[in-house]
GROMACS .gro file of N, CA and C in nm:
model
  510
    1MET      N    1  14.090   7.406  11.748
    1MET     CA    2  14.051   7.418  11.611
    1MET      C    3  13.916   7.352  11.586
    2GLY      N    4  13.889   7.242  11.657
    2GLY     CA    5  13.762   7.171  11.641
    2GLY      C    6  13.645   7.257  11.689
    3PHE      N    7  13.670   7.333  11.798
    3PHE     CA    8  13.565   7.421  11.852
    3PHE      C    9  13.533   7.532  11.754
    4LEU      N   10  13.636   7.586  11.688
    4LEU     CA   11  13.617   7.693  11.592
    4LEU      C   12  13.537   7.646  11.472
    5ARG      N   13  13.565   7.525  11.423
    5ARG     CA   14  13.487   7.468  11.312
    5ARG      C   15  13.342   7.447  11.351
    6LEU      N   16  13.321   7.397  11.470
    6LEU     CA   17  13.184   7.374  11.518
    6LEU      C   18  13.108   7.506  11.530
    7ALA      N   19  13.170   7.610  11.584
    7ALA     CA   20  13.106   7.740  11.597
    7ALA      C   21  13.076   7.799  11.460
    8LEU      N   22  13.170   7.785  11.365
    8LEU     CA   23  13.149   7.836  11.230
    8LEU      C   24  13.036   7.761  11.161
    9ALA      N   25  13.029   7.632  11.178
    9ALA     CA   26  12.922   7.551  11.118
    9ALA      C   27  12.785   7.591  11.175
   10LEU      N   28  12.778   7.611  11.306
   10LEU     CA   29  12.651   7.653  11.367
   10LEU      C   30  12.610   7.792  11.318
   11LEU      N   31  12.704   7.883  11.300
   11LEU     CA   32  12.675   8.016  11.249
   11LEU      C   33  12.619   8.010  11.108
   12VAL      N   34  12.678   7.928  11.021
   12VAL     CA   35  12.631   7.914  10.883
   12VAL      C   36  12.492   7.853  10.881
   13ILE      N   37  12.467   7.752  10.962
   13ILE     CA   38  12.335   7.688  10.968
   13ILE      C   39  12.230   7.787  11.017
   14THR      N   40  12.264   7.868  11.117
   14THR     CA   41  12.171   7.967  11.170
   14THR      C   42  12.138   8.073  11.065
   15LEU      N   43  12.236   8.114  10.988
   15LEU     CA   44  12.214   8.219  10.887
   15LEU      C   45  12.127   8.170  10.772
   16ILE      N   46  12.134   8.041  10.737
   16ILE     CA   47  12.056   7.994  10.623
   16ILE      C   48  11.925   7.928  10.665
   17SER      N   49  11.900   7.914  10.795
   17SER     CA   50  11.775   7.850  10.838
   17SER      C   51  11.658   7.948  10.825
   18PRO      N   52  11.537   7.900  10.793
   18PRO     CA   53  11.421   7.988  10.778
   18PRO      C   54  11.385   8.061  10.908
   19ALA      N   55  11.410   8.001  11.022
   19ALA     CA   56  11.377   8.065  11.149
   19ALA      C   57  11.467   8.185  11.175
   20GLY      N   58  11.582   8.188  11.116
   20GLY     CA   59  11.674   8.298  11.135
   20GLY      C   60  11.641   8.420  11.050
   21HIS      N   61  11.540   8.408  10.962
   21HIS     CA   62  11.504   8.517  10.872
   21HIS      C   63  11.360   8.564  10.892
   22ALA      N   64  11.320   8.580  11.014
   22ALA     CA   65  11.184   8.631  11.039
   22ALA      C   66  11.178   8.774  10.990
   23GLY      N   67  11.091   8.800  10.890
   23GLY     CA   68  11.085   8.932  10.831
   23GLY      C   69  10.969   9.017  10.878
   24THR      N   70  10.868   8.956  10.935
   24THR     CA   71  10.750   9.032  10.975
   24THR      C   72  10.744   9.042  11.126
   25VAL      N   73  10.732   9.164  11.174
   25VAL     CA   74  10.718   9.189  11.317
   25VAL      C   75  10.583   9.256  11.338
   26HIS      N   76  10.499   9.198  11.420
   26HIS     CA   77  10.368   9.256  11.449
   26HIS      C   78  10.373   9.326  11.584
   27GLU      N   79  10.329   9.449  11.584
   27GLU     CA   80  10.316   9.521  11.708
   27GLU      C   81  10.168   9.535  11.737
   28VAL      N   82  10.125   9.481  11.847
   28VAL     CA   83   9.984   9.483  11.883
   28VAL      C   84   9.963   9.590  11.989
   29ARG      N   85   9.863   9.674  11.966
   29ARG     CA   86   9.830   9.779  12.063
   29ARG      C   87   9.682   9.766  12.095
   30PHE      N   88   9.651   9.750  12.221
   30PHE     CA   89   9.513   9.743  12.265
   30PHE      C   90   9.474   9.880  12.316
   31ALA      N   91   9.376   9.941  12.254
   31ALA     CA   92   9.333  10.075  12.294
   31ALA      C   93   9.191  10.068  12.348
   32GLN      N   94   9.167  10.146  12.448
   32GLN     CA   95   9.033  10.155  12.504
   32GLN      C   96   8.980  10.294  12.473
   33SER      N   97   8.858  10.298  12.423
   33SER     CA   98   8.800  10.428  12.389
   33SER      C   99   8.772  10.508  12.516
   34GLY      N  100   8.761  10.639  12.498
   34GLY     CA  101   8.735  10.728  12.611
   34GLY      C  102   8.599  10.701  12.672
   35LYS      N  103   8.595  10.703  12.805
   35LYS     CA  104   8.472  10.669  12.875
   35LYS      C  105   8.462  10.751  13.004
   36VAL      N  106   8.341  10.796  13.035
   36VAL     CA  107   8.315  10.865  13.162
   36VAL      C  108   8.206  10.790  13.237
   37LEU      N  109   8.213  10.792  13.368
   37LEU     CA  110   8.108  10.744  13.456
   37LEU      C  111   8.059  10.866  13.532
   38VAL      N  112   7.928  10.888  13.535
   38VAL     CA  113   7.873  11.010  13.592
   38VAL      C  114   7.768  10.976  13.698
   39TRP      N  115   7.781  11.041  13.814
   39TRP     CA  116   7.683  11.033  13.921
   39TRP      C  117   7.624  11.172  13.941
   40GLN      N  118   7.493  11.179  13.959
   40GLN     CA  119   7.427  11.306  13.991
   40GLN      C  120   7.365  11.293  14.128
   41ASP      N  121   7.410  11.378  14.220
   41ASP     CA  122   7.362  11.378  14.358
   41ASP      C  123   7.364  11.237  14.418
   42GLY      N  124   7.473  11.163  14.390
   42GLY     CA  125   7.493  11.031  14.449
   42GLY      C  126   7.435  10.915  14.371
   43GLU      N  127   7.355  10.940  14.269
   43GLU     CA  128   7.294  10.834  14.188
   43GLU      C  129   7.366  10.826  14.054
   44ARG      N  130   7.406  10.706  14.013
   44ARG     CA  131   7.473  10.692  13.884
   44ARG      C  132   7.373  10.717  13.772
   45VAL      N  133   7.405  10.810  13.682
   45VAL     CA  134   7.314  10.846  13.574
   45VAL      C  135   7.360  10.795  13.439
   46GLY      N  136   7.483  10.749  13.427
   46GLY     CA  137   7.525  10.694  13.300
   46GLY      C  138   7.674  10.673  13.289
   47GLN      N  139   7.710  10.604  13.180
   47GLN     CA  140   7.850  10.582  13.147
   47GLN      C  141   7.862  10.568  12.997
   48GLY      N  142   7.978  10.599  12.945
   48GLY     CA  143   8.002  10.589  12.802
   48GLY      C  144   8.081  10.709  12.754
   49ALA      N  145   8.083  10.728  12.623
   49ALA     CA  146   8.154  10.842  12.565
   49ALA      C  147   8.078  10.972  12.591
   50ASP      N  148   7.945  10.967  12.592
   50ASP     CA  149   7.860  11.083  12.617
   50ASP      C  150   7.754  11.048  12.719
   51VAL      N  151   7.736  11.133  12.819
   51VAL     CA  152   7.630  11.115  12.918
   51VAL      C  153   7.555  11.247  12.931
   52ILE      N  154   7.422  11.241  12.913
   52ILE     CA  155   7.339  11.361  12.924
   52ILE      C  156   7.282  11.369  13.065
   53VAL      N  157   7.289  11.489  13.122
   53VAL     CA  158   7.235  11.516  13.256
   53VAL      C  159   7.129  11.624  13.242
   54ASN      N  160   7.016  11.604  13.307
   54ASN     CA  161   6.903  11.699  13.299
   54ASN      C  162   6.858  11.718  13.155
   55ALA      N  163   6.833  11.608  13.085
   55ALA     CA  164   6.792  11.616  12.945
   55ALA      C  165   6.663  11.695  12.932
   56PRO      N  166   6.657  11.784  12.833
   56PRO     CA  167   6.532  11.857  12.813
   56PRO      C  168   6.422  11.761  12.771
   57GLU      N  169   6.302  11.792  12.814
   57GLU     CA  170   6.189  11.706  12.779
   57GLU      C  171   6.164  11.713  12.630
   58VAL      N  172   6.116  11.602  12.573
   58VAL     CA  173   6.093  11.593  12.430
   58VAL      C  174   5.989  11.695  12.385
   59ASN      N  175   5.882  11.711  12.461
   59ASN     CA  176   5.774  11.801  12.423
   59ASN      C  177   5.779  11.933  12.497
   60ALA      N  178   5.896  11.977  12.536
   60ALA     CA  179   5.906  12.099  12.615
   60ALA      C  180   5.853  12.220  12.540
   61GLY      N  181   5.866  12.222  12.407
   61GLY     CA  182   5.818  12.335  12.329
   61GLY      C  183   5.668  12.332  12.304
   62ASN      N  184   5.602  12.220  12.330
   62ASN     CA  185   5.460  12.204  12.302
   62ASN      C  186   5.377  12.191  12.428
   63ARG      N  187   5.413  12.259  12.532
   63ARG     CA  188   5.339  12.249  12.657
   63ARG      C  189   5.205  12.321  12.646
   64LEU      N  190   5.107  12.264  12.709
   64LEU     CA  191   4.975  12.327  12.714
   64LEU      C  192   4.973  12.429  12.827
   65ILE      N  193   4.901  12.535  12.806
   65ILE     CA  194   4.888  12.636  12.910
   65ILE      C  195   4.813  12.574  13.026
   66GLY      N  196   4.866  12.592  13.143
   66GLY     CA  197   4.802  12.537  13.263
   66GLY      C  198   4.839  12.393  13.292
   67ALA      N  199   4.924  12.332  13.210
   67ALA     CA  200   4.961  12.193  13.232
   67ALA      C  201   5.082  12.189  13.324
   68GLY      N  202   5.063  12.227  13.449
   68GLY     CA  203   5.174  12.231  13.543
   68GLY      C  204   5.142  12.148  13.665
   69GLN      N  205   5.217  12.168  13.767
   69GLN     CA  206   5.197  12.095  13.891
   69GLN      C  207   5.167  12.197  14.000
   70LEU      N  208   5.060  12.175  14.076
   70LEU     CA  209   5.025  12.264  14.185
   70LEU      C  210   5.111  12.231  14.306
   71GLU      N  211   5.165  12.334  14.366
   71GLU     CA  212   5.246  12.315  14.485
   71GLU      C  213   5.185  12.397  14.597
   72PRO      N  214   5.191  12.348  14.718
   72PRO     CA  215   5.138  12.426  14.830
   72PRO      C  216   5.218  12.553  14.851
   73ILE      N  217   5.155  12.652  14.908
   73ILE     CA  218   5.223  12.778  14.936
   73ILE      C  219   5.339  12.750  15.030
   74GLY      N  220   5.451  12.812  15.003
   74GLY     CA  221   5.569  12.790  15.086
   74GLY      C  222   5.661  12.685  15.027
   75ALA      N  223   5.617  12.617  14.923
   75ALA     CA  224   5.702  12.516  14.862
   75ALA      C  225   5.776  12.571  14.741
   76SER      N  226   5.784  12.703  14.732
   76SER     CA  227   5.851  12.763  14.618
   76SER      C  228   6.000  12.733  14.624
   77ARG      N  229   6.063  12.740  14.508
   77ARG     CA  230   6.207  12.709  14.498
   77ARG      C  231   6.289  12.820  14.564
   78ASP      N  232   6.390  12.781  14.632
   78ASP     CA  233   6.481  12.881  14.687
   78ASP      C  234   6.616  12.866  14.618
   79GLN      N  235   6.707  12.954  14.645
   79GLN     CA  236   6.836  12.956  14.576
   79GLN      C  237   6.916  12.829  14.603
   80ALA      N  238   6.899  12.768  14.721
   80ALA     CA  239   6.976  12.649  14.755
   80ALA      C  240   6.939  12.531  14.666
   81SER      N  241   6.816  12.529  14.613
   81SER     CA  242   6.775  12.416  14.529
   81SER      C  243   6.827  12.430  14.387
   82ASN      N  244   6.887  12.542  14.351
   82ASN     CA  245   6.939  12.563  14.216
   82ASN      C  246   7.082  12.513  14.205
   83SER      N  247   7.103  12.391  14.250
   83SER     CA  248   7.236  12.332  14.241
   83SER      C  249   7.224  12.181  14.231
   84LEU      N  250   7.328  12.123  14.182
   84LEU     CA  251   7.338  11.977  14.179
   84LEU      C  252   7.485  11.941  14.188
   85ARG      N  253   7.512  11.819  14.226
   85ARG     CA  254   7.650  11.771  14.235
   85ARG      C  255   7.669  11.659  14.134
   86LEU      N  256   7.771  11.677  14.051
   86LEU     CA  257   7.812  11.571  13.959
   86LEU      C  258   7.944  11.515  14.006
   87GLN      N  259   7.958  11.385  13.995
   87GLN     CA  260   8.087  11.320  14.018
   87GLN      C  261   8.120  11.248  13.889
   88VAL      N  262   8.240  11.273  13.838
   88VAL     CA  263   8.279  11.218  13.709
   88VAL      C  264   8.413  11.147  13.724
   89ALA      N  265   8.414  11.019  13.683
   89ALA     CA  266   8.538  10.942  13.675
   89ALA      C  267   8.562  10.914  13.527
   90SER      N  268   8.689  10.923  13.484
   90SER     CA  269   8.716  10.907  13.342
   90SER      C  270   8.851  10.841  13.318
   91ASN      N  271   8.860  10.776  13.200
   91ASN     CA  272   8.989  10.719  13.160
   91ASN      C  273   9.055  10.805  13.052
   92THR      N  274   9.000  10.923  13.031
   92THR     CA  275   9.054  11.023  12.938
   92THR      C  276   9.005  11.160  12.983
   93GLY      N  277   9.053  11.265  12.919
   93GLY     CA  278   9.001  11.398  12.952
   93GLY      C  279   8.853  11.406  12.919
   94PHE      N  280   8.782  11.500  12.981
   94PHE     CA  281   8.639  11.515  12.952
   94PHE      C  282   8.601  11.660  12.966
   95GLU      N  283   8.482  11.693  12.914
   95GLU     CA  284   8.428  11.827  12.929
   95GLU      C  285   8.280  11.820  12.959
   96ILE      N  286   8.234  11.921  13.030
   96ILE     CA  287   8.091  11.936  13.057
   96ILE      C  288   8.044  12.052  12.970
   97ILE      N  289   7.949  12.021  12.883
   97ILE     CA  290   7.904  12.115  12.782
   97ILE      C  291   7.758  12.149  12.806
   98SER      N  292   7.723  12.275  12.787
   98SER     CA  293   7.584  12.317  12.793
   98SER      C  294   7.518  12.277  12.662
   99ILE      N  295   7.411  12.197  12.668
   99ILE     CA  296   7.345  12.149  12.547
   99ILE      C  297   7.277  12.264  12.474
  100ASP      N  298   7.217  12.355  12.546
  100ASP     CA  299   7.147  12.468  12.486
  100ASP      C  300   7.196  12.597  12.551
  101PRO      N  301   7.314  12.649  12.508
  101PRO     CA  302   7.373  12.764  12.576
  101PRO      C  303   7.287  12.891  12.568
  102VAL      N  304   7.202  12.902  12.466
  102VAL     CA  305   7.118  13.021  12.454
  102VAL      C  306   7.011  13.022  12.561
  103ARG      N  307   6.949  12.906  12.584
  103ARG     CA  308   6.842  12.898  12.683
  103ARG      C  309   6.893  12.869  12.823
  104THR      N  310   7.017  12.825  12.833
  104THR     CA  311   7.072  12.792  12.964
  104THR      C  312   7.098  12.920  13.043
  105PRO      N  313   7.045  12.925  13.165
  105PRO     CA  314   7.074  13.042  13.248
  105PRO      C  315   7.221  13.043  13.288
  106LYS      N  316   7.262  13.147  13.355
  106LYS     CA  317   7.400  13.158  13.400
  106LYS      C  318   7.435  13.038  13.487
  107VAL      N  319   7.544  12.969  13.451
  107VAL     CA  320   7.585  12.847  13.521
  107VAL      C  321   7.726  12.865  13.574
  108ARG      N  322   7.749  12.816  13.696
  108ARG     CA  323   7.880  12.824  13.760
  108ARG      C  324   7.917  12.685  13.808
  109VAL      N  325   8.040  12.643  13.781
  109VAL     CA  326   8.089  12.511  13.822
  109VAL      C  327   8.201  12.530  13.922
  110VAL      N  328   8.191  12.460  14.036
  110VAL     CA  329   8.291  12.468  14.142
  110VAL      C  330   8.339  12.327  14.174
  111VAL      N  331   8.470  12.309  14.181
  111VAL     CA  332   8.525  12.178  14.219
  111VAL      C  333   8.498  12.158  14.368
  112ALA      N  334   8.423  12.052  14.400
  112ALA     CA  335   8.384  12.027  14.539
  112ALA      C  336   8.472  11.922  14.606
  113GLY      N  337   8.540  11.841  14.528
  113GLY     CA  338   8.624  11.738  14.587
  113GLY      C  339   8.695  11.656  14.482
  114ILE      N  340   8.801  11.591  14.524
  114ILE     CA  341   8.880  11.505  14.437
  114ILE      C  342   8.897  11.373  14.509
  115GLY      N  343   8.861  11.263  14.444
  115GLY     CA  344   8.871  11.131  14.505
  115GLY      C  345   9.014  11.096  14.542
  116ASP      N  346   9.029  10.997  14.630
  116ASP     CA  347   9.162  10.956  14.677
  116ASP      C  348   9.251  10.906  14.564
  117ASN      N  349   9.191  10.849  14.459
  117ASN     CA  350   9.267  10.794  14.347
  117ASN      C  351   9.247  10.877  14.221
  118ALA      N  352   9.219  11.005  14.238
  118ALA     CA  353   9.193  11.095  14.125
  118ALA      C  354   9.288  11.214  14.129
  119ALA      N  355   9.294  11.282  14.015
  119ALA     CA  356   9.373  11.406  14.006
  119ALA      C  357   9.297  11.505  13.920
  120LEU      N  358   9.311  11.632  13.955
  120LEU     CA  359   9.244  11.739  13.882
  120LEU      C  360   9.345  11.813  13.796
  121LYS      N  361   9.311  11.830  13.669
  121LYS     CA  362   9.390  11.914  13.579
  121LYS      C  363   9.290  11.987  13.490
  122ALA      N  364   9.235  12.094  13.543
  122ALA     CA  365   9.131  12.168  13.474
  122ALA      C  366   9.186  12.238  13.352
  123GLY      N  367   9.103  12.243  13.247
  123GLY     CA  368   9.140  12.310  13.123
  123GLY      C  369   9.058  12.436  13.103
  124ALA      N  370   9.065  12.490  12.984
  124ALA     CA  371   8.996  12.615  12.951
  124ALA      C  372   8.845  12.593  12.939
  125THR      N  373   8.769  12.697  12.971
  125THR     CA  374   8.624  12.693  12.959
  125THR      C  375   8.579  12.801  12.861
  126SER      N  376   8.451  12.795  12.824
  126SER     CA  377   8.393  12.895  12.734
  126SER      C  378   8.245  12.906  12.767
  127SER      N  379   8.168  12.974  12.681
  127SER     CA  380   8.025  12.987  12.709
  127SER      C  381   7.955  12.852  12.697
  128GLU      N  382   8.005  12.763  12.612
  128GLU     CA  383   7.944  12.631  12.598
  128GLU      C  384   8.012  12.527  12.685
  129VAL      N  385   8.145  12.532  12.695
  129VAL     CA  386   8.220  12.436  12.777
  129VAL      C  387   8.228  12.493  12.918
  130LEU      N  388   8.150  12.434  13.008
  130LEU     CA  389   8.141  12.486  13.145
  130LEU      C  390   8.256  12.437  13.232
  131PHE      N  391   8.309  12.318  13.201
  131PHE     CA  392   8.421  12.262  13.276
  131PHE      C  393   8.498  12.170  13.184
  132GLN      N  394   8.629  12.168  13.200
  132GLN     CA  395   8.712  12.079  13.119
  132GLN      C  396   8.821  12.018  13.206
  133GLN      N  397   8.831  11.885  13.200
  133GLN     CA  398   8.939  11.811  13.264
  133GLN      C  399   9.034  11.770  13.153
  134ALA      N  400   9.158  11.816  13.159
  134ALA     CA  401   9.252  11.796  13.050
  134ALA      C  402   9.302  11.651  13.039
  135THR      N  403   9.308  11.580  13.151
  135THR     CA  404   9.358  11.442  13.151
  135THR      C  405   9.257  11.352  13.220
  136LYS      N  406   9.284  11.223  13.218
  136LYS     CA  407   9.195  11.131  13.287
  136LYS      C  408   9.191  11.165  13.436
  137SER      N  409   9.078  11.137  13.497
  137SER     CA  410   9.067  11.167  13.640
  137SER      C  411   9.134  11.057  13.722
  138ALA      N  412   9.129  10.935  13.673
  138ALA     CA  413   9.186  10.821  13.747
  138ALA      C  414   9.338  10.821  13.735
  139VAL      N  415   9.406  10.821  13.850
  139VAL     CA  416   9.553  10.815  13.848
  139VAL      C  417   9.605  10.688  13.915
  140ARG      N  418   9.522  10.622  13.993
  140ARG     CA  419   9.557  10.496  14.057
  140ARG      C  420   9.437  10.404  14.051
  141SER      N  421   9.461  10.276  14.067
  141SER     CA  422   9.349  10.181  14.068
  141SER      C  423   9.269  10.199  14.198
  142GLY      N  424   9.144  10.164  14.190
  142GLY     CA  425   9.054  10.178  14.303
  142GLY      C  426   8.911  10.179  14.254
  143SER      N  427   8.818  10.202  14.343
  143SER     CA  428   8.678  10.207  14.302
  143SER      C  429   8.655  10.328  14.212
  144ALA      N  430   8.550  10.319  14.131
  144ALA     CA  431   8.522  10.427  14.037
  144ALA      C  432   8.498  10.560  14.110
  145LEU      N  433   8.426  10.557  14.221
  145LEU     CA  434   8.401  10.681  14.294
  145LEU      C  435   8.529  10.740  14.354
  146SER      N  436   8.624  10.655  14.390
  146SER     CA  437   8.750  10.708  14.443
  146SER      C  438   8.835  10.770  14.333
  147GLN      N  439   8.800  10.745  14.206
  147GLN     CA  440   8.871  10.802  14.091
  147GLN      C  441   8.795  10.921  14.032
  148ALA      N  442   8.692  10.967  14.102
  148ALA     CA  443   8.605  11.072  14.048
  148ALA      C  444   8.640  11.210  14.101
  149ILE      N  445   8.600  11.309  14.022
  149ILE     CA  446   8.609  11.449  14.061
  149ILE      C  447   8.466  11.496  14.088
  150ALA      N  448   8.443  11.556  14.204
  150ALA     CA  449   8.310  11.606  14.241
  150ALA      C  450   8.300  11.753  14.202
  151LEU      N  451   8.191  11.786  14.133
  151LEU     CA  452   8.167  11.922  14.087
  151LEU      C  453   8.030  11.969  14.131
  152ASP      N  454   8.023  12.085  14.194
  152ASP     CA  455   7.895  12.146  14.228
  152ASP      C  456   7.861  12.243  14.117
  153ILE      N  457   7.738  12.232  14.065
  153ILE     CA  458   7.693  12.317  13.956
  153ILE      C  459   7.577  12.402  14.006
  154PHE      N  460   7.590  12.533  13.992
  154PHE     CA  461   7.489  12.629  14.036
  154PHE      C  462   7.436  12.703  13.914
  155TRP      N  463   7.307  12.739  13.916
  155TRP     CA  464   7.250  12.815  13.805
  155TRP      C  465   7.147  12.913  13.856
  156ASP      N  466   7.123  13.017  13.775
  156ASP     CA  467   7.019  13.115  13.801
  156ASP      C  468   6.894  13.071  13.726
  157GLY      N  469   6.779  13.100  13.782
  157GLY     CA  470   6.654  13.067  13.716
  157GLY      C  471   6.594  12.938  13.769
  158ASP      N  472   6.475  12.907  13.720
  158ASP     CA  473   6.403  12.790  13.770
  158ASP      C  474   6.435  12.662  13.694
  159VAL      N  475   6.485  12.674  13.573
  159VAL     CA  476   6.508  12.555  13.490
  159VAL      C  477   6.654  12.512  13.502
  160PRO      N  478   6.677  12.387  13.544
  160PRO     CA  479   6.816  12.341  13.553
  160PRO      C  480   6.877  12.327  13.413
  161PRO      N  481   7.005  12.349  13.400
  161PRO     CA  482   7.069  12.340  13.268
  161PRO      C  483   7.076  12.196  13.220
  162ALA      N  484   7.058  12.178  13.089
  162ALA     CA  485   7.080  12.048  13.027
  162ALA      C  486   7.229  12.039  12.994
  163LEU      N  487   7.293  11.934  13.042
  163LEU     CA  488   7.438  11.922  13.030
  163LEU      C  489   7.477  11.794  12.958
  164LEU      N  490   7.589  11.799  12.893
  164LEU     CA  491   7.647  11.681  12.829
  164LEU      C  492   7.787  11.662  12.884
  165VAL      N  493   7.812  11.545  12.941
  165VAL     CA  494   7.947  11.510  12.986
  165VAL      C  495   8.007  11.425  12.875
  166ARG      N  496   8.112  11.476  12.813
  166ARG     CA  497   8.168  11.410  12.693
  166ARG      C  498   8.313  11.373  12.718
  167ALA      N  499   8.345  11.246  12.694
  167ALA     CA  500   8.484  11.200  12.699
  167ALA      C  501   8.557  11.248  12.575
  168LYS      N  502   8.677  11.299  12.594
  168LYS     CA  503   8.757  11.340  12.480
  168LYS      C  504   8.813  11.214  12.415
  169SER      N  505   8.821  11.214  12.283
  169SER     CA  506   8.878  11.099  12.215
  169SER      C  507   9.027  11.094  12.241
  170SER      N  508   9.075  10.973  12.268
  170SER     CA  509   9.216  10.960  12.302
  170SER      C  510   9.301  10.921  12.184
   0.00000   0.00000   0.00000
């Protein structure tokens, strides 16, 4: 009987104590914004939510006639030089967008490789969206390059396409 009284007394004290009536519960969520890391032909060109590759020159529309570069005969561009390799690592889905689809020549994107700690889940493309990764490329921890997807980009014409690699908002 003494044990029952003691248990009942402790129950009453617990119910009326201020610590027993915690009314506010805080749920904390730490979110990281979408980010891509981009390498062009082995050189890191940028990181962030948006990375521009082959940015058009600021004064491209105001070029002077004859303001070019002389090249020796035989140094003309061949079809093999109309390509570049991008490697993209991301913590969210991303897309590669043509900045100027009207002026951009025909562009083709081919998956050239997937890092050891990466996964490919390609999404839909369009005339402006040249490539889309539906989910983050990184699936396991490791170096950024091991979490990257390698893409070969080919184009017709002499001018390389201006591209935007954009992280999708998560």
